[in-house]
Amino acid sequence: MASLISNFVPRILLDRFRKTYGFCHISRVPLDVYVDCIFIYLDVEDIVSLRQVSKAFYLLTHEPIIWRRFLVRLDIPVPPLRPTFRYSYRATDHEIEQLVIQAITVDDNFRREDPKVVSRRLLLSYNKVLDMYLLPGGKFLIASVKDRCNFRFYLVIYALDHPKGPRAIARVPTMMKAYNVHARFMKVFGSEDGLVIGYTRRRFRTGAPVWADANDYSTRTDADIDPPEDFFYQSVCLYISMEKIEELSDPDLDIESREYIDNVTSSPPPFLELTTVESEYEIEDLQVFEKKGMPFLAVIHAINNEIIFIDLLAKTMMTLCPLRWLKYQDYPHQIRAFRPHPGQTDMVIVRSVKTRTGEVQLIEAYDIPDASGLQVLPHKGGYELRKSVASVHISDYDVPGPTGPDQPDLCYYYDPAPPVSIYLRLKNPSGLLHHAIYPIETKVKATATAPAHYEYEYKHNAVHVTTHISDPEVAHVLPGATRAVVYTVDKDDRTDFPKMLRLRRYNHPFARAGKYQEALKPEPEPISRRKRKPILRKTLFRTFGPQDIVEEINNRGGVAAIAWDEGSGRICVAAEKENEVRILDCSYVTIPDARFAEWKRKQAALNNPSEPL
């Protein structure tokens, strides 16, 4: 524990405590006493304030054990940890402090009446960005890119918090424009932690005129395009081990060394293709997920009212065809979105039915069958809404919990699981409709080997949460379970790169159902003197400041791709006319490179007192 301090504090710092401030009794206290006996009574604000006292306290308050104590006592959501995150590993020590500060500040920022983007950085992609997906935790970004000659297409993985700045660590060619990008941490090969990535690409079915390029046509499902030839679709599923990602993003790796170059060029390609689904029908959505610990890929064939499930290990296929509702059996049913419930064997599906009297939305629950082949099933629960909808988006957030063996059991893991949030983009008038499915609580009695605890299961108990009318602006949503990001565009702007009018936050007004019992967990001591601000209905939607962020994006051609991570509050935006990605952080995050440089500068100053701080 505290004996590790000597690894972080230079010898001269110890001498400063003992000699330079010899007249001050507190400065003569051993460092172990500070960490083990004094700092345990201080709040986060006290620790941060101590950094202003002296150079010695500046370095001492970065001691990882201080922030590990805060982390396990934190009772608000923490950005999800990747499976290979090593809690006791020195290379990740700096991330512990980041997690605590990030969790507190993003929660505070989203609750305040005037939310703001705290920091901005640029990621040089050197290519045009077509689509993006931020992995849970916000540390890694997957981007679909192409060169400006419209010739080469890639999927690229970026490490956003690398000490030497955001950088690409791996890429794989996709041959055509990749879209519908989705990814998830999974175990595919035994106990090896990996990352499974799914995407869709398309080409002309039998050929086309020389002047036509399939990559030039819009991939938006609501776009009215007239290609010279029908498309042929492919959904591809790739795998890369997390060990390889950790190796390539190692902060101590010298990417300019001959040893590194020889190692990379002699190593086999990091990506492995797991499966490819081919179809003559449009693939409108794609999900990778786990069912009973097994990896699956699922895609929507909306025109056929079916979802295709691929077992990535057994290589078997199951086609789920939901039955039409009896009262609407004469009308086609179109699947708009679906979401497997985390840790369960069922899912929520949203379908649209166009009747003579108007459009109807069906929000339904279905089991995911174990059998292969064609499965025609009725819903096991559902309700309808008479709304005209442009698109449907469902939150993609797993039940919080440890994802690796060397990770702590955090306090908030005992809280009720987050809801599954369903966002429907309304038409005539334009707006946003939010429904949520809350998990049902069941108490499990204590046994000889386990204490009493609560378990939570998602059933089809969806409730209406809010309705927001944005007309004459059109609202686009980046979904989240308890908070979301919304950006608005002009109603007449139907281009692939719309100009953004406002970038806004949305708060779920009641992220937990009031009927839950108190979780069976020890009550943690508060780590902060600040009280969490209440979520007020009148401030659910608020615009992020400063406004020049929107102006910069619009001046560079409009929004080409956008993604966000709910846990870290990180937003990534790519504009159409630039080869960059804007990283917008809604939390106070100390970037490792800046902090390490400061540490070195402070240590140099201690060795040479004549140098200015």
Coordinates of C-alpha atoms in Angstrom, one line a residue:
M1 CA 0.0 0.0 0.0
A2 CA 1.7 3.2 1.2
S3 CA 5.1 1.6 0.9
L4 CA 4.7 2.0 -2.8
I5 CA 5.0 5.8 -2.5
S6 CA 8.7 5.6 -2.9
N7 CA 8.2 4.5 -6.4
F8 CA 6.4 7.8 -7.3
V9 CA 8.1 10.3 -5.0
P10 CA 11.8 11.3 -5.7
R11 CA 14.3 11.1 -2.9
I12 CA 14.8 14.8 -2.8
L13 CA 11.1 15.2 -2.1
L14 CA 11.5 13.2 1.1
D15 CA 14.4 15.4 2.1
R16 CA 12.3 18.5 1.5
F17 CA 9.7 17.2 3.9
R18 CA 12.3 16.5 6.5
K19 CA 14.7 19.4 6.1
T20 CA 13.4 22.4 4.2
Y21 CA 10.3 22.7 6.3
G22 CA 11.9 21.4 9.6
F23 CA 10.3 24.2 11.6
C24 CA 6.8 22.9 10.5
H25 CA 5.8 19.8 12.5
I26 CA 3.3 18.5 10.0
S27 CA 5.9 18.5 7.3
R28 CA 8.0 16.1 9.4
V29 CA 5.2 13.5 9.5
P30 CA 6.2 10.3 7.6
L31 CA 4.5 9.9 4.2
D32 CA 3.0 6.6 5.2
V33 CA 1.2 8.4 8.0
Y34 CA -0.3 10.9 5.5
V35 CA -1.6 8.3 3.2
D36 CA -2.8 5.7 5.7
C37 CA -3.8 7.8 8.7
I38 CA -4.6 11.4 7.5
F39 CA -5.8 11.3 3.9
I40 CA -8.5 8.6 4.8
Y41 CA -10.5 11.4 6.5
L42 CA -10.3 13.8 3.6
D43 CA -12.7 14.4 0.7
V44 CA -11.9 14.6 -2.9
E45 CA -12.0 18.4 -2.7
D46 CA -9.4 18.3 0.1
I47 CA -7.0 16.1 -1.8
V48 CA -7.2 18.3 -4.9
S49 CA -6.8 21.5 -2.7
L50 CA -3.6 20.0 -1.1
R51 CA -2.0 20.2 -4.5
Q52 CA -1.9 23.9 -4.2
V53 CA 0.1 23.8 -1.0
S54 CA 3.5 22.6 -2.1
K55 CA 5.4 20.6 -4.7
A56 CA 5.6 17.8 -2.3
F57 CA 1.8 17.5 -1.7
Y58 CA 1.3 17.9 -5.4
L59 CA 3.1 14.6 -6.1
L60 CA 1.9 12.9 -2.9
T61 CA -1.8 13.4 -3.7
H62 CA -1.3 11.5 -7.0
E63 CA -0.6 8.3 -5.0
P64 CA -2.8 5.6 -6.5
I65 CA -4.0 4.1 -3.2
I66 CA -5.7 7.4 -2.3
W67 CA -7.9 7.2 -5.5
R68 CA -8.5 3.5 -5.1
R69 CA -10.1 4.1 -1.8
F70 CA -12.3 6.8 -3.4
L71 CA -13.2 4.5 -6.3
V72 CA -14.6 1.7 -4.2
R73 CA -16.7 4.1 -2.1
L74 CA -18.1 5.9 -5.1
D75 CA -21.9 5.4 -5.2
I76 CA -22.5 7.0 -8.7
P77 CA -22.0 5.3 -12.1
V78 CA -18.3 4.9 -13.0
P79 CA -17.2 4.7 -16.7
P80 CA -17.3 1.0 -17.6
L81 CA -13.9 -0.8 -17.3
R82 CA -12.6 -2.8 -20.2
P83 CA -12.1 -6.6 -19.4
T84 CA -8.3 -6.3 -19.5
F85 CA -8.2 -3.3 -17.1
R86 CA -5.8 -4.4 -14.3
Y87 CA -6.8 -2.7 -11.1
S88 CA -3.5 -3.5 -9.3
Y89 CA -1.3 -3.0 -12.3
R90 CA 1.1 -0.1 -12.2
A91 CA 0.6 0.9 -15.9
T92 CA -3.1 1.7 -15.1
D93 CA -2.5 3.6 -11.9
H94 CA -3.1 6.9 -13.5
E95 CA -6.5 5.7 -14.8
I96 CA -7.9 5.2 -11.2
E97 CA -7.8 8.9 -10.5
Q98 CA -9.3 9.6 -14.0
L99 CA -12.2 7.3 -13.3
V100 CA -13.1 9.0 -10.0
I101 CA -12.8 12.6 -11.3
Q102 CA -14.6 11.6 -14.5
A103 CA -17.5 10.0 -12.8
I104 CA -18.1 12.9 -10.4
T105 CA -17.7 15.7 -12.9
V106 CA -19.8 14.2 -15.8
D107 CA -22.6 13.5 -13.3
D108 CA -22.4 17.1 -12.0
N109 CA -22.2 18.5 -15.6
F110 CA -25.3 16.7 -16.8
R111 CA -27.3 17.8 -13.8
R112 CA -26.5 21.5 -14.0
E113 CA -28.7 24.0 -15.8
D114 CA -25.8 25.2 -18.0
P115 CA -23.9 22.1 -19.1
K116 CA -20.7 22.7 -21.0
V117 CA -18.0 20.9 -23.0
V118 CA -15.1 21.0 -20.6
S119 CA -12.3 20.2 -23.0
R120 CA -11.7 19.7 -26.7
R121 CA -9.0 17.8 -28.6
L122 CA -8.3 16.9 -32.2
L123 CA -7.6 13.4 -33.4
L124 CA -5.9 13.5 -36.8
S125 CA -7.4 10.7 -38.8
Y126 CA -5.7 11.6 -42.1
N127 CA -8.8 10.3 -43.8
K128 CA -12.4 11.2 -44.1
V129 CA -14.5 9.7 -41.3
L130 CA -17.7 7.9 -42.4
D131 CA -19.0 6.3 -39.2
M132 CA -17.9 5.9 -35.6
Y133 CA -18.5 3.8 -32.5
L134 CA -17.2 4.7 -29.0
L135 CA -16.5 1.6 -26.9
P136 CA -17.8 1.7 -23.3
G137 CA -15.5 3.7 -21.1
G138 CA -14.6 6.1 -24.0
K139 CA -11.0 4.9 -24.2
F140 CA -11.2 3.4 -27.7
L141 CA -12.9 4.7 -30.8
I142 CA -13.7 2.6 -33.9
A143 CA -14.0 4.6 -37.1
S144 CA -14.9 3.8 -40.6
V145 CA -12.7 5.9 -42.9
K146 CA -11.8 6.4 -46.5
D147 CA -9.1 8.3 -48.4
R148 CA -10.2 11.5 -50.2
C149 CA -9.8 9.7 -53.5
N150 CA -12.7 7.4 -52.6
F151 CA -10.5 4.4 -53.3
R152 CA -9.3 2.8 -50.0
F153 CA -11.6 2.1 -47.0
Y154 CA -10.6 1.0 -43.5
L155 CA -11.9 0.3 -40.0
V156 CA -9.4 1.9 -37.6
I157 CA -9.1 1.5 -33.8
Y158 CA -7.9 4.7 -32.0
A159 CA -6.6 4.9 -28.4
L160 CA -8.0 8.3 -27.3
D161 CA -6.2 8.6 -23.9
H162 CA -2.7 7.6 -25.0
P163 CA -0.1 9.6 -23.1
K164 CA 1.4 10.8 -26.3
G165 CA -1.9 11.9 -27.7
P166 CA -4.8 10.1 -29.5
R167 CA -3.5 7.7 -32.1
A168 CA -4.4 4.8 -34.4
I169 CA -3.3 1.5 -33.1
A170 CA -4.8 -1.0 -35.6
R171 CA -6.7 -1.0 -38.9
V172 CA -8.2 -3.4 -41.3
P173 CA -9.4 -2.8 -45.0
T174 CA -13.1 -3.1 -45.6
M175 CA -13.0 -2.9 -49.4
M176 CA -16.2 -0.7 -49.5
K177 CA -17.7 1.9 -47.2
A178 CA -18.4 0.4 -43.8
Y179 CA -21.4 1.6 -41.8
N180 CA -23.7 0.3 -39.0
V181 CA -20.6 -0.1 -37.0
H182 CA -21.2 -1.8 -33.6
A183 CA -18.8 -3.5 -31.2
R184 CA -18.6 -5.3 -27.8
F185 CA -16.0 -6.8 -25.5
M186 CA -16.5 -10.6 -25.6
K187 CA -14.8 -13.9 -24.9
V188 CA -14.9 -15.8 -28.2
F189 CA -11.9 -18.2 -27.9
G190 CA -12.0 -19.8 -24.5
S191 CA -11.1 -17.4 -21.7
E192 CA -9.3 -14.9 -24.0
D193 CA -10.8 -11.4 -23.7
G194 CA -11.5 -9.9 -27.1
L195 CA -13.3 -7.2 -29.1
V196 CA -15.9 -8.2 -31.6
I197 CA -16.7 -5.7 -34.3
G198 CA -19.6 -5.8 -36.8
Y199 CA -20.3 -3.6 -39.8
T200 CA -22.2 -3.5 -43.0
R201 CA -21.0 -2.8 -46.5
R202 CA -22.6 -2.9 -50.0
R203 CA -21.9 -3.0 -53.7
F204 CA -23.9 -3.1 -56.9
R205 CA -25.5 -6.5 -57.4
T206 CA -24.5 -7.1 -61.0
G207 CA -22.6 -4.1 -62.1
A208 CA -23.3 -0.5 -62.9
P209 CA -22.2 2.3 -65.3
V210 CA -18.6 3.4 -65.1
W211 CA -19.7 6.8 -63.6
A212 CA -21.6 5.2 -60.7
D213 CA -19.9 4.2 -57.4
A214 CA -21.9 2.4 -54.7
N215 CA -19.9 4.2 -52.0
D216 CA -21.3 7.6 -53.1
Y217 CA -24.9 6.8 -52.2
S218 CA -26.4 7.6 -48.8
T219 CA -26.6 4.8 -46.3
R220 CA -29.4 6.5 -44.3
T221 CA -32.5 4.3 -44.2
D222 CA -34.7 7.3 -44.6
A223 CA -32.9 8.7 -47.6
D224 CA -34.7 8.6 -51.0
I225 CA -32.0 7.4 -53.4
D226 CA -32.2 6.1 -57.0
P227 CA -29.1 4.0 -57.8
P228 CA -28.7 2.7 -61.3
E229 CA -28.5 -0.9 -60.0
D230 CA -29.8 -2.7 -56.9
F231 CA -27.4 -3.2 -54.0
F232 CA -25.9 -6.4 -52.6
Y233 CA -25.3 -6.3 -48.8
Q234 CA -22.8 -7.9 -46.5
S235 CA -22.5 -7.8 -42.8
V236 CA -19.0 -8.6 -41.6
C237 CA -17.9 -9.6 -38.1
L238 CA -14.3 -9.2 -37.0
Y239 CA -12.3 -10.2 -33.9
I240 CA -9.2 -8.8 -32.3
S241 CA -7.8 -9.9 -28.9
M242 CA -7.7 -7.3 -26.1
E243 CA -4.2 -8.4 -25.3
K244 CA -3.2 -7.2 -28.7
I245 CA -5.0 -3.9 -28.2
E246 CA -3.3 -3.4 -24.8
E247 CA 0.0 -4.2 -26.4
L248 CA -0.5 -1.7 -29.2
S249 CA -1.7 1.0 -26.9
D250 CA 1.1 0.5 -24.3
P251 CA 2.3 4.0 -23.2
D252 CA 5.9 2.8 -23.0
L253 CA 5.9 1.6 -26.6
D254 CA 8.3 3.4 -28.9
I255 CA 6.5 3.2 -32.2
E256 CA 9.5 4.8 -34.0
S257 CA 12.0 2.2 -32.8
R258 CA 13.4 -0.5 -35.2
E259 CA 12.4 -3.2 -32.7
Y260 CA 8.7 -2.1 -32.8
I261 CA 8.7 -1.9 -36.6
D262 CA 10.2 -5.3 -37.0
N263 CA 7.8 -6.8 -34.5
V264 CA 4.7 -5.3 -36.2
T265 CA 5.8 -6.3 -39.7
S266 CA 6.6 -9.9 -38.7
S267 CA 3.4 -10.4 -36.6
P268 CA 0.3 -11.9 -38.2
P269 CA -2.6 -9.5 -38.9
P270 CA -4.4 -8.7 -35.6
F271 CA -7.9 -9.0 -37.0
L272 CA -9.7 -12.3 -37.6
E273 CA -12.9 -12.5 -39.7
L274 CA -15.5 -14.5 -37.8
T275 CA -18.4 -14.5 -40.3
T276 CA -20.0 -12.7 -43.2
V277 CA -23.7 -12.5 -43.8
E278 CA -24.7 -11.8 -47.4
S279 CA -28.1 -10.6 -48.6
E280 CA -29.9 -9.1 -51.5
Y281 CA -32.2 -7.2 -49.0
E282 CA -31.2 -4.1 -47.2
I283 CA -29.7 -4.6 -43.8
E284 CA -31.0 -1.8 -41.6
D285 CA -29.4 -2.5 -38.2
L286 CA -26.7 -4.7 -36.7
Q287 CA -25.9 -5.8 -33.2
V288 CA -23.2 -8.0 -31.6
F289 CA -24.1 -9.4 -28.2
E290 CA -23.8 -12.3 -25.8
K291 CA -26.4 -14.9 -25.1
K292 CA -25.6 -17.4 -22.3
G293 CA -22.0 -16.4 -22.6
M294 CA -21.9 -17.2 -26.4
P295 CA -21.1 -14.5 -29.0
F296 CA -23.8 -13.6 -31.6
L297 CA -24.3 -11.3 -34.5
A298 CA -27.8 -10.2 -35.4
V299 CA -29.0 -8.1 -38.4
I300 CA -32.4 -6.8 -39.5
H301 CA -34.0 -7.5 -42.8
A302 CA -36.8 -4.9 -42.4
I303 CA -38.4 -5.6 -45.8
N304 CA -38.9 -9.3 -44.8
N305 CA -39.9 -8.5 -41.2
E306 CA -37.1 -10.8 -39.9
I307 CA -34.0 -10.7 -37.7
I308 CA -31.1 -13.1 -38.6
F309 CA -29.0 -14.4 -35.7
I310 CA -25.6 -16.0 -36.2
D311 CA -23.9 -18.0 -33.5
L312 CA -20.2 -16.9 -34.0
L313 CA -18.8 -20.1 -32.6
A314 CA -21.2 -22.8 -33.8
K315 CA -21.6 -21.0 -37.2
T316 CA -25.4 -21.7 -37.1
M317 CA -28.1 -19.4 -38.2
M318 CA -31.5 -18.7 -36.9
T319 CA -34.1 -16.4 -38.5
L320 CA -36.7 -14.9 -36.2
C321 CA -39.9 -13.8 -38.0
P322 CA -42.3 -12.1 -35.5
L323 CA -45.9 -12.8 -36.2
R324 CA -48.2 -9.9 -37.3
W325 CA -50.6 -8.6 -34.8
L326 CA -54.1 -9.9 -35.4
K327 CA -55.7 -6.5 -35.7
Y328 CA -53.1 -5.4 -38.2
Q329 CA -52.6 -8.7 -40.1
D330 CA -53.5 -7.1 -43.4
Y331 CA -50.7 -4.5 -43.2
P332 CA -47.0 -5.1 -43.6
H333 CA -45.0 -4.9 -40.3
Q334 CA -41.5 -3.3 -40.5
I335 CA -38.9 -3.9 -37.9
R336 CA -37.3 -0.5 -36.9
A337 CA -35.0 -1.5 -34.1
F338 CA -34.2 -4.3 -31.6
R339 CA -32.1 -4.7 -28.5
P340 CA -31.2 -8.0 -26.6
H341 CA -31.6 -7.5 -22.9
P342 CA -28.2 -7.7 -21.2
G343 CA -27.6 -11.0 -19.5
Q344 CA -30.9 -12.4 -20.6
T345 CA -32.3 -14.5 -23.5
D346 CA -35.0 -12.2 -24.6
M347 CA -35.2 -8.8 -26.3
V348 CA -37.3 -5.7 -27.2
I349 CA -38.4 -5.1 -30.8
V350 CA -40.0 -2.0 -32.2
R351 CA -42.0 -2.4 -35.4
S352 CA -44.0 0.0 -37.5
V353 CA -47.3 -0.6 -39.2
K354 CA -48.8 1.8 -41.8
T355 CA -52.6 1.5 -41.7
R356 CA -55.3 3.5 -43.6
T357 CA -55.8 5.7 -40.5
G358 CA -52.1 6.4 -39.8
E359 CA -48.9 4.9 -38.6
V360 CA -48.7 2.6 -35.5
Q361 CA -45.6 1.7 -33.5
L362 CA -45.5 -1.7 -31.8
I363 CA -43.2 -2.1 -28.8
E364 CA -42.8 -5.8 -28.1
A365 CA -40.9 -8.4 -26.1
Y366 CA -39.7 -11.7 -27.7
D367 CA -37.6 -14.7 -26.5
I368 CA -34.5 -15.4 -28.5
P369 CA -34.9 -19.1 -29.5
D370 CA -32.1 -21.6 -29.0
A371 CA -33.0 -23.6 -32.2
S372 CA -31.7 -22.8 -35.6
G373 CA -33.6 -22.3 -38.8
L374 CA -36.8 -20.3 -39.3
Q375 CA -38.6 -19.5 -36.1
V376 CA -42.0 -17.7 -36.4
L377 CA -43.0 -16.4 -32.9
P378 CA -45.7 -14.4 -31.3
H379 CA -44.7 -11.6 -28.9
K380 CA -44.9 -12.4 -25.2
G381 CA -45.8 -8.8 -24.3
G382 CA -46.4 -5.6 -26.2
Y383 CA -48.3 -2.3 -26.6
E384 CA -48.9 0.1 -29.4
L385 CA -48.5 3.9 -30.0
R386 CA -50.2 5.9 -32.7
K387 CA -47.2 8.0 -33.7
S388 CA -45.5 8.7 -37.0
V389 CA -41.8 8.0 -36.5
A390 CA -38.7 8.8 -38.5
S391 CA -36.3 6.4 -36.7
V392 CA -36.0 4.4 -33.4
H393 CA -32.9 4.2 -31.2
I394 CA -32.5 1.9 -28.1
S395 CA -29.8 2.4 -25.5
D396 CA -26.9 -0.1 -25.5
Y397 CA -25.6 -0.2 -21.9
D398 CA -24.8 -3.4 -20.0
V399 CA -25.6 -4.1 -16.4
P400 CA -22.7 -2.7 -14.4
G401 CA -20.3 -5.1 -12.8
P402 CA -16.7 -6.4 -12.8
T403 CA -15.6 -7.3 -16.3
G404 CA -12.3 -8.9 -15.3
P405 CA -10.7 -10.9 -12.5
D406 CA -8.5 -8.1 -11.2
Q407 CA -11.2 -5.5 -10.8
P408 CA -12.9 -4.2 -7.6
D409 CA -16.4 -4.8 -6.5
L410 CA -17.6 -1.2 -6.7
C411 CA -20.3 0.2 -4.4
Y412 CA -22.7 1.2 -7.2
Y413 CA -22.7 -2.3 -8.7
Y414 CA -25.3 -3.2 -6.0
D415 CA -27.7 -0.6 -7.2
P416 CA -30.7 -1.4 -9.5
A417 CA -29.7 -2.1 -13.1
P418 CA -30.2 0.9 -15.5
P419 CA -33.3 1.0 -17.6
V420 CA -33.4 0.2 -21.3
S421 CA -34.3 3.5 -22.9
I422 CA -36.2 3.6 -26.2
Y423 CA -36.1 6.9 -28.2
L424 CA -38.5 7.5 -31.1
R425 CA -37.9 10.4 -33.4
L426 CA -41.3 11.9 -34.2
K427 CA -42.5 13.4 -37.4
N428 CA -45.2 16.0 -37.9
P429 CA -44.4 17.6 -35.5
S430 CA -40.7 16.8 -35.1
G431 CA -39.7 15.7 -31.7
L432 CA -38.4 13.0 -29.4
L433 CA -40.5 10.4 -27.5
H434 CA -38.8 8.5 -24.7
H435 CA -40.0 5.2 -23.2
A436 CA -38.1 3.1 -20.7
I437 CA -38.1 -0.5 -19.6
Y438 CA -37.2 -0.8 -15.9
P439 CA -35.8 -4.1 -14.4
I440 CA -38.0 -6.0 -12.0
E441 CA -36.4 -6.5 -8.5
T442 CA -36.3 -9.9 -6.8
K443 CA -34.8 -10.6 -3.4
V444 CA -32.6 -13.6 -3.1
K445 CA -32.3 -15.1 0.4
A446 CA -29.0 -15.6 2.1
T447 CA -27.3 -19.0 1.8
A448 CA -24.4 -20.7 3.6
T449 CA -22.0 -19.3 0.9
A450 CA -23.7 -16.0 -0.1
P451 CA -25.4 -13.1 1.6
A452 CA -28.9 -11.9 0.8
H453 CA -29.0 -9.7 -2.3
Y454 CA -31.3 -8.4 -5.0
E455 CA -31.4 -9.6 -8.6
Y456 CA -32.9 -7.6 -11.5
E457 CA -34.6 -8.9 -14.6
Y458 CA -35.9 -6.9 -17.6
K459 CA -39.5 -7.7 -18.4
H460 CA -41.9 -5.9 -20.7
N461 CA -42.8 -3.2 -18.2
A462 CA -42.1 -0.1 -20.4
V463 CA -43.4 3.3 -19.4
H464 CA -43.7 6.6 -21.1
V465 CA -41.0 9.0 -19.7
T466 CA -41.1 12.3 -21.7
T467 CA -42.2 13.8 -25.0
H468 CA -40.2 16.7 -26.4
I469 CA -41.3 18.7 -29.4
S470 CA -38.4 20.3 -31.3
D471 CA -40.4 21.5 -34.4
P472 CA -39.4 23.3 -36.6
E473 CA -36.0 21.8 -35.8
V474 CA -35.4 18.1 -36.3
A475 CA -33.9 16.2 -33.3
H476 CA -31.3 13.4 -33.7
V477 CA -30.4 11.4 -30.7
L478 CA -27.4 9.5 -29.5
P479 CA -29.1 7.1 -27.0
G480 CA -28.2 6.4 -23.4
A481 CA -29.8 4.5 -20.6
T482 CA -29.9 7.4 -18.1
R483 CA -28.7 10.3 -20.2
A484 CA -28.4 11.1 -23.9
V485 CA -27.0 13.6 -26.4
V486 CA -29.3 15.3 -28.8
Y487 CA -28.4 17.5 -31.7
T488 CA -30.9 19.4 -33.9
V489 CA -30.8 20.3 -37.6
D490 CA -33.0 22.4 -39.8
K491 CA -36.2 20.7 -41.0
D492 CA -35.3 21.4 -44.7
D493 CA -31.7 20.1 -44.4
R494 CA -31.9 16.5 -45.7
T495 CA -28.3 16.2 -46.8
D496 CA -25.9 13.5 -45.6
F497 CA -23.9 16.2 -43.8
P498 CA -26.5 18.4 -42.0
K499 CA -25.5 21.6 -40.4
M500 CA -25.9 21.4 -36.6
L501 CA -28.1 24.0 -34.9
R502 CA -27.7 23.0 -31.3
L503 CA -25.8 20.3 -29.3
R504 CA -27.9 19.4 -26.3
R505 CA -28.0 17.0 -23.3
Y506 CA -31.0 15.1 -22.1
N507 CA -31.4 13.7 -18.6
H508 CA -33.6 10.7 -17.8
P509 CA -35.9 12.4 -15.1
F510 CA -36.1 9.2 -13.0
A511 CA -33.3 6.8 -13.8
R512 CA -34.6 4.4 -11.1
A513 CA -38.1 3.3 -10.4
G514 CA -39.3 4.5 -7.0
K515 CA -40.6 1.1 -6.0
Y516 CA -37.1 -0.4 -5.6
Q517 CA -36.0 -1.5 -2.1
E518 CA -32.8 -0.3 -0.7
A519 CA -29.9 -2.4 -2.0
L520 CA -28.3 -4.8 0.5
K521 CA -25.0 -3.1 0.6
P522 CA -22.9 -1.2 3.3
E523 CA -23.6 2.5 3.2
P524 CA -20.4 4.1 1.9
E525 CA -18.9 7.2 3.5
P526 CA -19.3 10.2 1.1
I527 CA -16.2 11.0 -0.8
S528 CA -17.3 14.6 -1.7
R529 CA -18.8 17.4 0.3
R530 CA -20.9 18.4 -2.8
K531 CA -24.4 17.1 -2.9
R532 CA -25.8 15.8 -6.2
K533 CA -28.0 18.3 -7.9
P534 CA -31.6 17.2 -8.4
I535 CA -32.8 16.5 -11.9
L536 CA -35.6 19.0 -12.7
R537 CA -38.1 18.4 -15.4
K538 CA -37.8 22.0 -16.7
T539 CA -34.1 21.4 -17.3
L540 CA -34.1 18.0 -18.9
F541 CA -33.0 19.4 -22.3
R542 CA -30.2 22.0 -22.1
T543 CA -27.8 23.2 -24.8
F544 CA -24.0 22.6 -24.3
G545 CA -21.8 25.6 -24.3
P546 CA -19.8 27.2 -25.8
Q547 CA -21.7 27.7 -29.0
D548 CA -18.6 28.0 -31.2
I549 CA -18.3 24.2 -31.1
V550 CA -21.3 24.0 -33.4
E551 CA -20.0 26.9 -35.6
E552 CA -16.7 25.1 -36.1
I553 CA -18.4 21.9 -37.2
N554 CA -20.7 23.7 -39.6
N555 CA -17.9 25.8 -41.1
R556 CA -16.2 22.6 -42.0
G557 CA -19.1 21.1 -43.9
G558 CA -21.5 19.8 -41.3
V559 CA -21.8 16.5 -39.3
A560 CA -20.3 13.5 -41.2
A561 CA -20.2 11.2 -38.2
I562 CA -20.9 11.4 -34.5
A563 CA -20.7 9.0 -31.5
W564 CA -20.8 9.2 -27.7
D565 CA -20.2 7.2 -24.6
E566 CA -22.7 7.6 -21.8
G567 CA -20.3 6.5 -19.0
S568 CA -17.5 8.9 -19.6
G569 CA -19.6 11.7 -21.2
R570 CA -17.3 11.8 -24.2
I571 CA -18.6 12.9 -27.6
C572 CA -16.7 12.4 -30.9
V573 CA -17.7 14.4 -34.0
A574 CA -16.2 14.4 -37.5
A575 CA -17.0 17.2 -40.0
E576 CA -17.4 16.5 -43.7
K577 CA -14.5 18.7 -45.0
E578 CA -11.8 17.8 -42.6
N579 CA -9.6 14.7 -41.8
E580 CA -10.0 15.1 -38.1
V581 CA -12.2 13.9 -35.2
R582 CA -13.2 16.4 -32.5
I583 CA -13.0 14.8 -29.0
L584 CA -15.4 16.7 -26.8
D585 CA -15.3 15.8 -23.1
C586 CA -18.1 16.7 -20.7
S587 CA -16.0 15.8 -17.7
Y588 CA -12.8 17.0 -16.2
V589 CA -10.3 14.5 -17.4
T590 CA -6.6 15.0 -16.8
I591 CA -5.0 13.8 -20.0
P592 CA -2.1 11.5 -19.2
D593 CA 0.5 13.1 -21.4
A594 CA -0.1 16.5 -19.9
R595 CA 0.1 15.2 -16.4
F596 CA 3.2 13.1 -16.8
A597 CA 5.0 16.0 -18.4
E598 CA 4.0 18.1 -15.4
W599 CA 5.3 15.5 -13.0
K600 CA 8.7 15.4 -14.7
R601 CA 8.9 19.2 -14.7
K602 CA 8.0 19.3 -11.0
Q603 CA 10.6 16.7 -10.2
A604 CA 13.2 18.5 -12.2
A605 CA 12.4 21.7 -10.3
L606 CA 12.9 19.8 -7.0
N607 CA 16.3 18.7 -8.1
N608 CA 17.2 22.2 -9.1
P609 CA 15.4 24.7 -6.8
S610 CA 16.5 27.6 -8.9
E611 CA 14.2 26.5 -11.8
P612 CA 10.8 28.1 -11.8
L613 CA 7.7 26.1 -11.5

